RNA sequence: GGGUGUUUAGCUCAGUUGGGAGAGCGACGGCCUUACAAGCCGUAGGUCGCAGGUUCGAGCCCUGCAACACCCA
């Protein structure tokens, strides 16, 4: 083995081998375990969120596979309508063409080409992460079978009246020229203005203060062209007499009825609100209540349309805004302008300001579906981990709105609806079916709906459509419902809710039994990682490393906002002055697990990854040590594990218990910590050191040496299996060297059983003994460190006090004690005898002393003792306070009181000893 | 405006029925000890956001406040 661990030498090769051997496919006859991968965007690339998520899923998958479950990790990718189409359109625009020029069929052809060319990216990257997905069952949301399922669902919902087409106010993205759903909106606080306009009153009406006009305020002056009313609060004394009267819309001349509606906040502005039912969701409702007409004034690109006065037609909305304000000002109808902070809705893809716009769209009537979905979580059929997300789910589901599922795009599942010349709608899985159902002859000309379905409509079917639905396949029977969905809290509404609703509807069962929600990966400052901010990290750069110049280039090229480049470059050079070293996949995976605590967002800290890279190296070197010492010797024959051997096996049993518990409860952090702690601080720091003296001692009995070697190998092998789900590559590599020593002939650690605590004996006696030994060794190291005794120098040790147990332990572990603490002699001093000047440490009642004899600085020793005295006094004070409290003694459980009393006695006794020691140093 | 979460060592975070405040990184001191300097040994550092309350006892339970983050309107 190499002197240090080199991930690159092993990772790719091992993965190819596993995949070729078919280890990722379900096997064995155990009960099924299944996770459906949240399908990544087919043309996307791996970001930190994916890497995080896939690490957790792979850990679960490998764990359950090793536990003997028949395990399927269903792979697949999503066509990601809007973002993929935007990407290809941008390429097209770069060539000076638009998609309309190219035409629908050619454009879709082009997207497919792009998919074929770049679709392999994400798969390659997933392989680098070590993800053991079943590639043989790879699916795509636009593949033929999946498309069939989507059509089927659409038609069935339509036939049941759960899908309808309607003219509604929708969120319209004028840049993409498509409707988007509520969820695709990002509301941002931005600086704007509040304009006050005078709307003249008709028929000589006046306000209470005698004015012949009303003042309305707006943040979007251009929409006034579509005003069809003015509203006031019904209880507002200032305007009560005007309700039912009429105002005139300036520039347009339209008569605006004045209506009373609770919606109006009398405290805000003048208490008069202009009502634009076709361009504002609230106004739309007010308008509906009072029968106000809808007046659409925008085109699909948010320019002013022919319904507006000629002067404004064709103007972009912002241009129109300026003109309108200027024109009103010229007419003396501008009553004032003030700066105003407002919430602006923007499309999450295009970042364009979204307009409420009146169009024909397809909707899913959601309430009937939501009911069962809420019940499934209420009654525990589906469990959220952590549980707090159930509340987020409920809150959303109980106020859920109908789902706008049509998108004015070309890339996606085209809506299976056809229109005849009279505008009648015919829905069917195919045009033929639509004709058949509509009883239409071949002569009737049908035109298919131009729109496609929201991407989430198809991914809502993910768990069952990937398994073959609507066919009743074996896989569907065996693997559905899946066991757990692993996803981020950002897509609970987009995806989790819709999967639950659709799956309950069409499968009659839940899609998954648990939903594990993990946090989002943020940068070291807690900011969201994004291309725009240039603070993102590519997981592969952490695995393979990247030099600074490449990193800077990568972060600054192809920016949507090129002006950010200098800033990004500066930050990058500051944060990664030496680029990023190569850490390897295992170290990255370990980092993600260790950071995955209770579902909160994680700040990604490179120094953690570095630490876990070091951990991998530690494991590697421990294995080197074990192999060096065990390879040349037979491991069978009489073997005596000894106290240390019994101890480490007992500790290993605890490790195994902890691992199972942590993984069953999705505490990946506790799992990672348990592995780290055991491997480094128990196995390496102590057991290896305890084994060394025996291995190196020519006079040691063979059975003891064999026992130590066997223990070294068996515990290492067990540790490798326990760590495999999180560190697949390094564990496999080492395991292949180690397993043969135990006559294990399996081809891969992947196929070995996860350790069970029943395999190991609990040994409290050995644990107590080694704890004692560690206490004495640590005490002596402390004296050495504090007193500045050279590490190489051997010391004499005097023991005094203590009880029979101390004597037994000193006798039984004296051999180890001497070697671990570089002790040349151990002698007992009779109780009561005055020791020579010494440095003292206490292990319980036992005095552990190192005679000064010129090796120790008396002043330093006095300082050290004083420090301990101070500490003990503080402790005694605290305990004394408790025991002095009558209520405590009376009310606390006797066991607690007893414990405190014993503690007080121990501390008191230690204090006495320390004080004597201080006197003796005087 | 409503909701959820967070606030523990310099930094990032654990702390599982309320009963002796922990880890990693960083800092400081000492070591090239024959697996590992990506290492070993030792040390320092915290009024557990603030104010109340419940309790014999609160990092943990309750109330209020503050700051930050996210979600919804």
Coordinates of C-alpha atoms in Angstrom, one line a residue, chain A residues 38-45 50 77-80 83-84 119 122 349:
Chain A
X38 CA -35.5 13.1 -7.4
X39 CA -34.9 13.3 -11.1
X40 CA -32.2 15.9 -11.9
X41 CA -32.5 18.1 -15.0
X42 CA -31.4 16.0 -17.9
X43 CA -29.1 18.7 -19.3
X44 CA -28.1 20.0 -16.0
X45 CA -24.9 19.6 -14.1
X50 CA -27.3 17.2 -5.7
X77 CA -33.9 12.4 -15.3
X78 CA -36.4 15.2 -15.9
X79 CA -37.0 17.1 -19.1
X80 CA -37.2 20.4 -17.0
X83 CA -35.1 25.8 -18.0
X84 CA -34.1 23.5 -20.8
X119 CA -27.6 14.6 -21.1
X122 CA -25.2 14.5 -14.9
X349 CA -36.4 31.6 -14.2

